[in-house]
Tab-separated table of C-alpha atoms in Angstrom:
chain	number	residue	atom	x	y	z
Z	1	MET	CA	-5.907	-0.995	-38.917
Z	2	ALA	CA	-2.463	0.212	-37.962
Z	3	GLN	CA	-3.450	3.759	-38.723
Z	4	SER	CA	-6.517	3.743	-36.487
Z	5	MET	CA	-4.460	2.163	-33.705
Z	6	VAL	CA	-1.906	4.964	-33.948
Z	7	LYS	CA	-4.745	7.483	-33.864
Z	8	GLU	CA	-6.270	5.956	-30.720
Z	9	PHE	CA	-2.841	5.748	-29.132
Z	10	THR	CA	-1.739	9.315	-29.792
Z	11	LYS	CA	-4.965	10.959	-28.686
Z	12	GLY	CA	-4.146	9.990	-25.109
Z	13	LEU	CA	-0.801	11.744	-25.304
Z	14	TRP	CA	-2.038	15.217	-26.114
Z	15	ALA	CA	-5.554	15.809	-27.431
Z	16	GLU	CA	-7.222	13.883	-24.589
Z	17	ILE	CA	-4.374	13.609	-22.085
Z	18	PRO	CA	-6.283	12.409	-19.007
Z	19	PRO	CA	-5.593	14.733	-16.066
Z	20	PHE	CA	-5.249	17.902	-18.123
Z	21	ARG	CA	-7.751	17.571	-20.954
Z	22	LEU	CA	-10.317	15.196	-19.504
Z	23	VAL	CA	-9.625	16.383	-15.937
Z	24	LEU	CA	-10.379	12.875	-14.709
Z	25	GLY	CA	-8.784	10.771	-11.989
Z	26	LEU	CA	-7.535	13.747	-10.030
Z	27	CYS	CA	-7.369	11.987	-6.670
Z	28	PRO	CA	-4.083	10.150	-7.346
Z	29	VAL	CA	-2.852	13.024	-9.503
Z	30	LEU	CA	-2.983	15.396	-6.572
Z	31	ALA	CA	-2.105	12.957	-3.837
Z	32	VAL	CA	0.925	11.020	-5.039
Z	33	THR	CA	2.838	13.555	-7.119
Z	34	LYS	CA	5.076	14.708	-4.298
Z	35	SER	CA	7.979	13.314	-6.260
Z	36	VAL	CA	8.731	12.162	-9.799
Z	37	GLU	CA	9.307	8.599	-8.646
Z	38	ASN	CA	5.912	8.333	-6.954
Z	39	GLY	CA	4.152	9.922	-9.914
Z	40	ILE	CA	5.699	7.635	-12.490
Z	41	GLY	CA	5.234	4.538	-10.318
Z	42	MET	CA	1.567	5.351	-9.925
Z	43	GLY	CA	1.298	6.066	-13.637
Z	44	ILE	CA	2.803	2.727	-14.606
Z	45	ALA	CA	0.512	0.853	-12.224
Z	46	THR	CA	-2.506	2.640	-13.671
Z	47	THR	CA	-1.327	2.005	-17.234
Z	48	PHE	CA	-1.097	-1.710	-16.567
Z	49	VAL	CA	-4.617	-1.777	-15.158
Z	50	LEU	CA	-5.954	0.350	-18.002
Z	51	VAL	CA	-4.480	-1.793	-20.760
Z	52	CYS	CA	-5.537	-5.093	-19.196
Z	53	SER	CA	-9.047	-3.983	-18.283
Z	54	ASN	CA	-9.594	-2.304	-21.656
Z	55	PHE	CA	-8.492	-5.454	-23.433
Z	56	LEU	CA	-10.676	-7.784	-21.376
Z	57	VAL	CA	-13.730	-5.530	-21.475
Z	58	SER	CA	-13.406	-5.181	-25.216
Z	59	LEU	CA	-12.954	-8.924	-25.643
Z	60	LEU	CA	-16.089	-9.635	-23.601
Z	61	ARG	CA	-18.134	-6.735	-24.952
Z	62	ASN	CA	-20.547	-8.983	-26.827
Z	63	ILE	CA	-20.988	-11.349	-23.893
Z	64	ILE	CA	-21.498	-8.891	-21.043
Z	65	PRO	CA	-25.200	-7.981	-20.697
Z	66	THR	CA	-25.657	-4.202	-20.811
Z	67	LYS	CA	-27.563	-4.090	-17.538
Z	68	VAL	CA	-24.723	-5.497	-15.455
Z	69	ARG	CA	-21.862	-4.016	-17.450
Z	70	ILE	CA	-20.692	-1.666	-14.701
Z	71	ALA	CA	-20.568	-4.514	-12.180
Z	72	CYS	CA	-18.567	-6.586	-14.669
Z	73	PHE	CA	-16.176	-3.691	-15.342
Z	74	ILE	CA	-15.582	-3.245	-11.633
Z	75	VAL	CA	-14.873	-6.955	-11.120
Z	76	ILE	CA	-12.371	-6.896	-13.986
Z	77	ILE	CA	-10.713	-3.673	-12.839
Z	78	ALA	CA	-10.564	-4.716	-9.181
Z	79	THR	CA	-8.922	-8.000	-10.178
Z	80	PHE	CA	-6.149	-6.295	-12.111
Z	81	VAL	CA	-5.648	-3.696	-9.392
Z	82	THR	CA	-5.164	-6.450	-6.840
Z	83	VAL	CA	-2.702	-8.167	-9.179
Z	84	VAL	CA	-0.745	-4.910	-9.441
Z	85	GLU	CA	-0.847	-4.478	-5.685
Z	86	LEU	CA	0.545	-7.961	-5.068
Z	87	MET	CA	3.201	-7.508	-7.749
Z	88	MET	CA	4.310	-4.208	-6.271
Z	89	GLN	CA	4.504	-5.757	-2.830
Z	90	ALA	CA	6.647	-8.542	-4.199
Z	91	TYR	CA	9.015	-6.513	-6.357
Z	92	THR	CA	8.949	-2.793	-5.518
Z	93	TYR	CA	8.122	-2.788	-1.843
Z	94	PRO	CA	9.453	0.692	-0.909
Z	95	LEU	CA	7.397	2.268	-3.692
Z	96	PHE	CA	4.377	0.280	-2.551
Z	97	LEU	CA	4.809	1.748	0.935
Z	98	LYS	CA	4.965	5.287	-0.412
Z	99	LEU	CA	1.901	4.944	-2.623
Z	100	GLY	CA	0.076	3.009	0.081
Z	101	ILE	CA	-3.681	3.358	-0.077
Z	102	PHE	CA	-3.620	4.938	-3.546
Z	103	ILE	CA	-2.798	1.629	-5.237
Z	104	PRO	CA	-6.069	-0.088	-4.223
Z	105	LEU	CA	-7.834	3.180	-5.002
Z	106	ILE	CA	-7.004	2.750	-8.711
Z	107	VAL	CA	-10.210	0.692	-8.714
Z	108	VAL	CA	-12.250	3.859	-8.384
Z	109	ASN	CA	-10.097	5.938	-10.704
Z	110	CYS	CA	-12.520	7.493	-13.170
Z	111	ILE	CA	-10.119	7.096	-16.085
Z	112	VAL	CA	-10.083	3.323	-15.848
Z	113	LEU	CA	-13.839	2.898	-15.561
Z	114	GLY	CA	-14.364	5.781	-17.964
Z	115	ARG	CA	-12.284	4.202	-20.721
Z	116	ALA	CA	-13.947	0.819	-20.198
Z	117	GLU	CA	-17.399	2.372	-20.505
Z	118	ALA	CA	-16.735	5.016	-23.160
Z	119	PHE	CA	-14.261	3.214	-25.378
Z	120	ALA	CA	-13.486	-0.439	-24.751
Z	121	PHE	CA	-17.117	-1.544	-24.537
Z	122	LYS	CA	-17.733	-0.211	-28.059
Z	123	ASN	CA	-14.502	-0.996	-29.881
Z	124	ALA	CA	-12.393	-3.945	-30.999
Z	125	PRO	CA	-9.653	-5.298	-28.708
Z	126	HIS	CA	-6.684	-3.950	-30.681
Z	127	LEU	CA	-8.123	-0.437	-30.585
Z	128	ALA	CA	-8.925	-0.805	-26.889
Z	129	ILE	CA	-5.324	-1.763	-26.140
Z	130	ALA	CA	-4.029	1.205	-28.135
Z	131	ASP	CA	-6.435	3.488	-26.307
Z	132	GLY	CA	-5.493	2.109	-22.890
Z	133	LEU	CA	-1.788	2.351	-23.632
Z	134	GLY	CA	-2.097	5.908	-24.925
Z	135	MET	CA	-4.221	7.061	-22.009
Z	136	GLY	CA	-1.950	5.289	-19.541
Z	137	ILE	CA	1.226	6.798	-20.950
Z	138	GLY	CA	-0.422	10.214	-21.085
Z	139	PHE	CA	-1.415	9.781	-17.452
Z	140	THR	CA	2.095	8.661	-16.495
Z	141	LEU	CA	3.698	11.617	-18.278
Z	142	SER	CA	1.304	14.057	-16.620
Z	143	LEU	CA	2.010	12.614	-13.186
Z	144	GLY	CA	5.723	12.649	-13.895
Z	145	ALA	CA	5.626	16.275	-15.044
Z	146	LEU	CA	3.540	17.391	-12.091
Z	147	GLY	CA	5.775	15.407	-9.753
Z	148	ALA	CA	8.877	16.970	-11.292
Z	149	VAL	CA	7.624	20.529	-10.757
Z	150	ARG	CA	6.482	19.840	-7.213
Z	151	GLU	CA	9.556	17.870	-6.183
Z	152	CYS	CA	11.884	20.428	-7.757
Z	153	LEU	CA	10.300	23.410	-6.003
Z	154	GLY	CA	9.125	21.668	-2.843
Z	155	SER	CA	12.153	19.598	-1.945
Z	156	GLY	CA	14.799	20.961	-4.326
Z	157	THR	CA	15.460	17.556	-5.864
Z	158	ILE	CA	14.657	15.593	-9.013
Z	159	LEU	CA	14.485	11.816	-8.503
Z	160	GLY	CA	16.280	12.381	-5.213
Z	161	ASN	CA	19.218	14.308	-6.713
Z	162	ALA	CA	19.680	17.887	-5.565
Z	163	VAL	CA	19.206	20.377	-8.408
Z	164	PHE	CA	19.953	23.598	-6.577
Z	165	GLY	CA	22.923	24.699	-4.525
Z	166	PRO	CA	23.063	24.167	-0.760
Z	167	GLY	CA	21.611	27.649	-0.172
Z	168	PHE	CA	18.213	26.606	-1.586
Z	169	GLN	CA	15.245	27.048	0.721
Z	170	PRO	CA	12.595	24.408	-0.152
Z	171	PHE	CA	9.226	25.871	-1.050
Z	172	THR	CA	7.401	23.278	1.069
Z	173	PHE	CA	3.984	24.598	0.083
Z	174	MET	CA	4.439	22.756	-3.206
Z	175	VAL	CA	4.633	19.285	-1.675
Z	176	GLU	CA	1.497	19.813	0.377
Z	177	ALA	CA	-2.057	19.332	-0.863
Z	178	PRO	CA	-2.842	22.993	-1.701
Z	179	GLY	CA	0.387	23.194	-3.713
Z	180	ALA	CA	-0.859	20.271	-5.792
Z	181	PHE	CA	-4.013	22.146	-6.761
Z	182	VAL	CA	-2.141	25.337	-7.591
Z	183	CYS	CA	0.456	23.474	-9.610
Z	184	LEU	CA	-2.170	21.472	-11.516
Z	185	GLY	CA	-4.109	24.671	-12.230
Z	186	LEU	CA	-1.048	26.458	-13.570
Z	187	MET	CA	-0.126	23.510	-15.773
Z	188	LEU	CA	-3.677	23.310	-17.140
Z	189	CYS	CA	-3.502	26.996	-17.866
Z	190	LEU	CA	-0.187	26.557	-19.673
Z	191	MET	CA	-1.547	23.669	-21.738
Z	192	ASN	CA	-4.586	25.675	-22.770
Z	193	LEU	CA	-2.348	28.569	-23.777
Z	194	ILE	CA	-0.227	26.306	-25.968
Z	195	GLY	CA	-3.287	24.529	-27.338
Z	196	LYS	CA	-4.912	27.774	-28.457
Z	197	LYS	CA	-2.236	28.716	-30.963
K	1	MET	CA	-35.895	-14.540	-18.090
K	2	ARG	CA	-33.190	-15.328	-20.597
K	3	GLU	CA	-31.548	-12.020	-19.913
K	4	MET	CA	-31.721	-12.657	-16.201
K	5	ILE	CA	-29.933	-15.986	-16.576
K	6	SER	CA	-27.270	-14.553	-18.819
K	7	MET	CA	-26.602	-11.752	-16.308
K	8	VAL	CA	-26.207	-14.217	-13.455
K	9	VAL	CA	-24.041	-16.579	-15.485
K	10	VAL	CA	-21.734	-13.862	-16.830
K	11	LEU	CA	-21.189	-12.254	-13.451
K	12	THR	CA	-20.656	-15.600	-11.748
K	13	VAL	CA	-18.172	-16.844	-14.316
K	14	LEU	CA	-16.323	-13.540	-14.309
K	15	SER	CA	-16.085	-13.450	-10.524
K	16	ALA	CA	-14.974	-17.068	-10.347
K	17	PHE	CA	-12.338	-16.439	-12.982
K	18	SER	CA	-11.010	-13.364	-11.188
K	19	GLY	CA	-11.021	-15.192	-7.869
K	20	GLY	CA	-8.986	-18.006	-9.362
K	21	MET	CA	-6.567	-15.605	-10.968
K	22	LEU	CA	-6.027	-13.703	-7.739
K	23	ALA	CA	-5.473	-16.912	-5.815
K	24	ALA	CA	-2.828	-17.951	-8.352
K	25	VAL	CA	-1.029	-14.595	-8.222
K	26	ARG	CA	-1.158	-14.552	-4.456
K	27	THR	CA	0.319	-18.020	-4.151
K	28	GLY	CA	2.998	-17.088	-6.636
K	29	THR	CA	4.060	-13.925	-4.832
K	30	GLN	CA	3.574	-14.969	-1.209
K	31	ASP	CA	7.164	-15.934	-0.404
K	32	LYS	CA	8.529	-12.903	-2.145
K	33	ILE	CA	6.203	-10.576	-0.267
K	34	GLU	CA	7.091	-12.173	3.047
K	35	ASN	CA	10.777	-11.523	2.374
K	36	GLN	CA	10.125	-7.940	1.347
K	37	VAL	CA	7.999	-7.268	4.418
K	38	LEU	CA	10.728	-8.714	6.613
K	39	LYS	CA	13.340	-6.555	4.944
K	40	PHE	CA	11.527	-3.239	4.725
K	41	GLN	CA	8.904	-3.291	7.484
K	42	LYS	CA	9.960	-5.578	10.272
K	43	ALA	CA	13.720	-5.063	10.160
K	44	PRO	CA	13.584	-1.282	10.813
K	45	ALA	CA	11.082	-1.762	13.644
K	46	ILE	CA	13.158	-4.520	15.236
K	47	LYS	CA	16.329	-2.452	14.956
K	48	LYS	CA	14.628	0.501	16.636
K	49	ILE	CA	13.402	-1.641	19.527
K	50	LEU	CA	16.607	-3.649	19.988
K	51	SER	CA	19.031	-0.790	19.516
K	52	ASN	CA	21.837	-2.069	21.730
K	53	VAL	CA	22.106	-5.768	21.017
K	54	SER	CA	25.262	-7.422	19.751
K	55	ASN	CA	23.683	-9.898	17.322
K	56	ASP	CA	21.467	-9.679	14.254
K	57	PRO	CA	17.935	-10.420	15.500
K	58	LEU	CA	16.817	-11.149	11.932
K	59	GLN	CA	19.186	-14.107	11.826
K	60	ASP	CA	18.448	-15.360	15.348
K	61	ARG	CA	14.786	-16.053	14.956
K	62	PHE	CA	12.596	-19.022	15.769
K	63	LYS	CA	9.006	-19.929	15.120
K	64	LEU	CA	6.374	-21.312	17.457
K	65	THR	CA	2.846	-22.379	16.678
K	66	ASP	CA	-0.110	-21.267	18.717
K	67	ASN	CA	-3.669	-22.172	17.739
K	68	ASP	CA	-2.467	-23.181	14.266
K	69	GLN	CA	-0.839	-19.789	13.835
K	70	GLU	CA	2.832	-19.513	13.217
K	71	ILE	CA	4.538	-16.747	15.165
K	72	THR	CA	8.054	-15.583	14.512
K	73	PHE	CA	10.192	-14.519	17.454
K	74	PHE	CA	13.285	-12.391	16.929
K	75	VAL	CA	15.896	-12.749	19.643
K	76	GLY	CA	18.167	-9.954	20.807
K	77	LYS	CA	21.397	-10.969	22.541
K	78	VAL	CA	23.800	-9.018	24.684
K	79	ASP	CA	27.231	-10.632	25.091
K	80	ASN	CA	25.892	-13.741	23.368
K	81	LYS	CA	23.192	-14.161	25.986
K	82	PRO	CA	19.554	-13.886	24.896
K	83	GLN	CA	18.150	-10.788	26.499
K	84	ALA	CA	14.929	-9.980	24.694
K	85	VAL	CA	12.442	-11.293	22.181
K	86	VAL	CA	10.499	-9.279	19.665
K	87	LEU	CA	7.229	-10.455	18.137
K	88	GLU	CA	4.427	-8.924	16.175
K	89	GLY	CA	0.815	-8.496	17.142
K	90	LYS	CA	-2.104	-7.188	15.147
K	91	GLY	CA	-5.041	-5.005	16.065
K	92	LYS	CA	-8.063	-3.939	14.070
K	93	GLY	CA	-7.663	-0.295	13.106
K	94	TYR	CA	-9.699	2.182	11.131
K	95	GLY	CA	-8.435	1.108	7.722
K	96	GLY	CA	-7.434	-2.498	8.371
K	97	ASP	CA	-4.954	-4.324	10.541
K	98	VAL	CA	-2.317	-2.408	12.457
K	99	GLY	CA	0.846	-4.436	12.956
K	100	LEU	CA	2.884	-3.758	16.056
K	101	MET	CA	6.320	-5.086	16.933
K	102	VAL	CA	6.713	-5.544	20.657
K	103	GLY	CA	10.045	-6.132	22.342
K	104	ILE	CA	9.993	-7.911	25.698
K	105	ASP	CA	12.860	-8.299	28.144
K	106	ILE	CA	12.845	-11.997	28.979
K	107	GLU	CA	14.316	-11.525	32.447
K	108	THR	CA	12.124	-8.760	33.822
K	109	ASP	CA	9.058	-9.479	31.661
K	110	ALA	CA	8.746	-5.809	30.838
K	111	VAL	CA	8.212	-4.128	27.485
K	112	ILE	CA	11.397	-2.650	26.043
K	113	GLY	CA	9.668	-0.803	23.273
K	114	VAL	CA	7.050	-1.116	20.591
K	115	TRP	CA	6.955	0.078	16.996
K	116	VAL	CA	4.231	0.115	14.358
K	117	THR	CA	5.135	-1.907	11.262
K	118	THR	CA	2.180	-1.949	8.876
K	119	HIS	CA	-0.971	0.091	8.885
K	120	SER	CA	-3.428	1.704	6.502
K	121	GLU	CA	-4.691	4.404	8.834
K	122	THR	CA	-5.681	7.926	7.802
K	123	PRO	CA	-2.618	10.006	6.911
K	124	GLY	CA	-2.105	12.767	9.471
K	125	LEU	CA	-4.403	11.210	12.087
K	126	GLY	CA	-3.995	7.490	12.681
K	127	SER	CA	-0.675	7.428	10.844
K	128	ARG	CA	0.869	9.367	13.738
K	129	ALA	CA	1.043	6.053	15.574
K	130	LYS	CA	3.937	5.270	13.276
K	131	ASP	CA	5.304	8.707	12.372
K	132	ASN	CA	5.320	10.245	15.822
K	133	PRO	CA	7.066	8.058	18.418
K	134	ASP	CA	5.463	9.886	21.367
K	135	PHE	CA	2.431	7.647	21.399
K	136	VAL	CA	4.143	4.264	21.183
K	137	SER	CA	6.871	5.310	23.634
K	138	GLN	CA	4.227	5.107	26.372
K	139	PHE	CA	4.569	1.341	26.242
K	140	SER	CA	8.284	1.342	27.002
K	141	GLY	CA	9.032	0.034	30.458
K	142	LEU	CA	5.523	-1.226	31.210
K	143	GLY	CA	5.462	-4.574	32.970
K	144	LEU	CA	3.462	-7.375	31.413
K	145	ASP	CA	1.167	-7.409	34.468
K	146	LYS	CA	-0.221	-4.012	33.424
K	147	VAL	CA	-3.393	-3.520	31.378
K	148	PHE	CA	-2.575	-2.597	27.803
K	149	ALA	CA	-5.537	-0.426	26.913
K	150	VAL	CA	-6.372	3.250	26.564
K	151	LYS	CA	-7.230	5.103	29.776
K	152	ASN	CA	-10.928	5.236	28.928
K	153	ASP	CA	-10.950	1.455	28.897
K	154	GLY	CA	-9.154	1.274	32.221
K	155	GLY	CA	-5.633	0.929	30.869
K	156	GLU	CA	-2.349	2.801	31.034
K	157	ILE	CA	-2.156	4.465	27.645
K	158	ASP	CA	-3.135	7.991	26.635
K	159	ALA	CA	-4.990	7.778	23.320
K	160	MET	CA	-3.993	10.065	20.458
K	161	SER	CA	-6.572	12.784	19.983
K	162	GLY	CA	-8.479	12.344	16.743
K	163	ALA	CA	-7.278	8.782	16.388
K	164	THR	CA	-9.064	6.815	19.079
K	165	ILE	CA	-9.636	3.750	16.945
K	166	THR	CA	-6.003	3.588	15.914
K	167	SER	CA	-4.915	4.022	19.537
K	168	LYS	CA	-7.163	1.159	20.525
K	169	ALA	CA	-5.848	-0.961	17.670
K	170	VAL	CA	-2.276	-0.457	18.873
K	171	CYS	CA	-3.317	-1.411	22.407
K	172	MET	CA	-5.137	-4.444	21.075
K	173	ALA	CA	-2.021	-5.550	19.232
K	174	ALA	CA	0.092	-5.053	22.351
K	175	LYS	CA	-2.414	-7.005	24.403
K	176	GLN	CA	-2.369	-9.830	21.888
K	177	VAL	CA	1.414	-10.029	22.214
K	178	GLN	CA	1.157	-9.873	25.999
K	179	GLU	CA	-1.260	-12.802	26.131
K	180	LEU	CA	0.722	-14.756	23.598
K	181	TYR	CA	3.982	-14.225	25.431
K	182	LEU	CA	2.592	-15.230	28.813
K	183	ARG	CA	0.952	-18.307	27.326
K	184	LEU	CA	4.018	-19.459	25.416
K	185	LYS	CA	6.574	-18.426	28.012
K	186	PRO	CA	7.852	-21.932	28.848
K	187	GLU	CA	8.463	-22.671	25.189
K	188	ILE	CA	10.099	-19.306	24.592
K	189	GLN	CA	12.442	-19.926	27.500
K	190	LYS	CA	13.328	-23.339	26.121
K	191	GLN	CA	14.159	-21.850	22.742
K	192	THR	CA	16.221	-18.962	24.092
K	193	GLN	CA	18.170	-21.265	26.387
K	194	GLN	CA	19.047	-23.403	23.414
K	195	MET	CA	20.327	-20.333	21.664
K	196	ALA	CA	22.512	-19.391	24.608
K	197	ASN	CA	24.363	-22.697	24.430
């Protein structure tokens, strides 16, 4: 049991790391990774939703009729997203302001619904939690990495601390939307290169 | 038939459960959120509007009820004499409510300034209402006898191009404050006079 949990957990970290390998849930990936802080905050919020919804879907998998499963998934996911939204408003308000509309949009993030449909609905709760946690952490790391590259080049900072000397000219292209695509493409390319060996 | 019933029952129970859960979380976080909003959203807007007062408007506030709605008034004093009140109005925008802080000089009954607090408008279009002060600065100095509406609707305000609905929402919020202020004026005067003593 422990072994299969580890397997489900680790696949989300590399072999099926969501934005790069599955290329799913790109909307928040591209939109919020202007800085490391935003990326990781978004990642943690998504992880919470993923773990909770995976667990609940898996728990109810024998009760939910197949015909209305998607509707049930959406109700479950939307509930947890709203919980996250309220929690963020109560405890991390500045981050909530920066992420803005992308927090409620976790509801339509393909990863969350995708994992519920493809994994949690067919597997036992402990595996579903491991899967959700792995996918969520993989997602958080990807967003953090993408955010780090973009923040570093685009604003010359990492987590708000300057990394270059005062003579640095920010490469503002990187913090705009096209920069996000280019950066994601290059990172995908790099991952495929490493993966090939 | 059996399947039909089970679908209805499962969805109903699930929705009821999620509704109950959300209600509980909301009640639990309400006070906290109110404090956070005051600290991060309203305080900056109030400070921008009442830039040259000698007191802390966040401390000198009072509440009045109008049609079962509680409205918070923030008082700005110059030389310990109440000079202005700031209150928030809401207008229906493109992506939800647009909150607008409006500062009113209590002697001349003219608008000192307005500032957008909360909104979920389209980034780059409607969001300019908050990010670019040119639009909201049109309200500064207008008397409360003027019509707070965009020029197309017979008012005084130039709408932002590409963001008509947001422009109208801001005007609606300002109008709401205008009506509220004129209606509650005797009570506001009573409260501010008490504060002067």
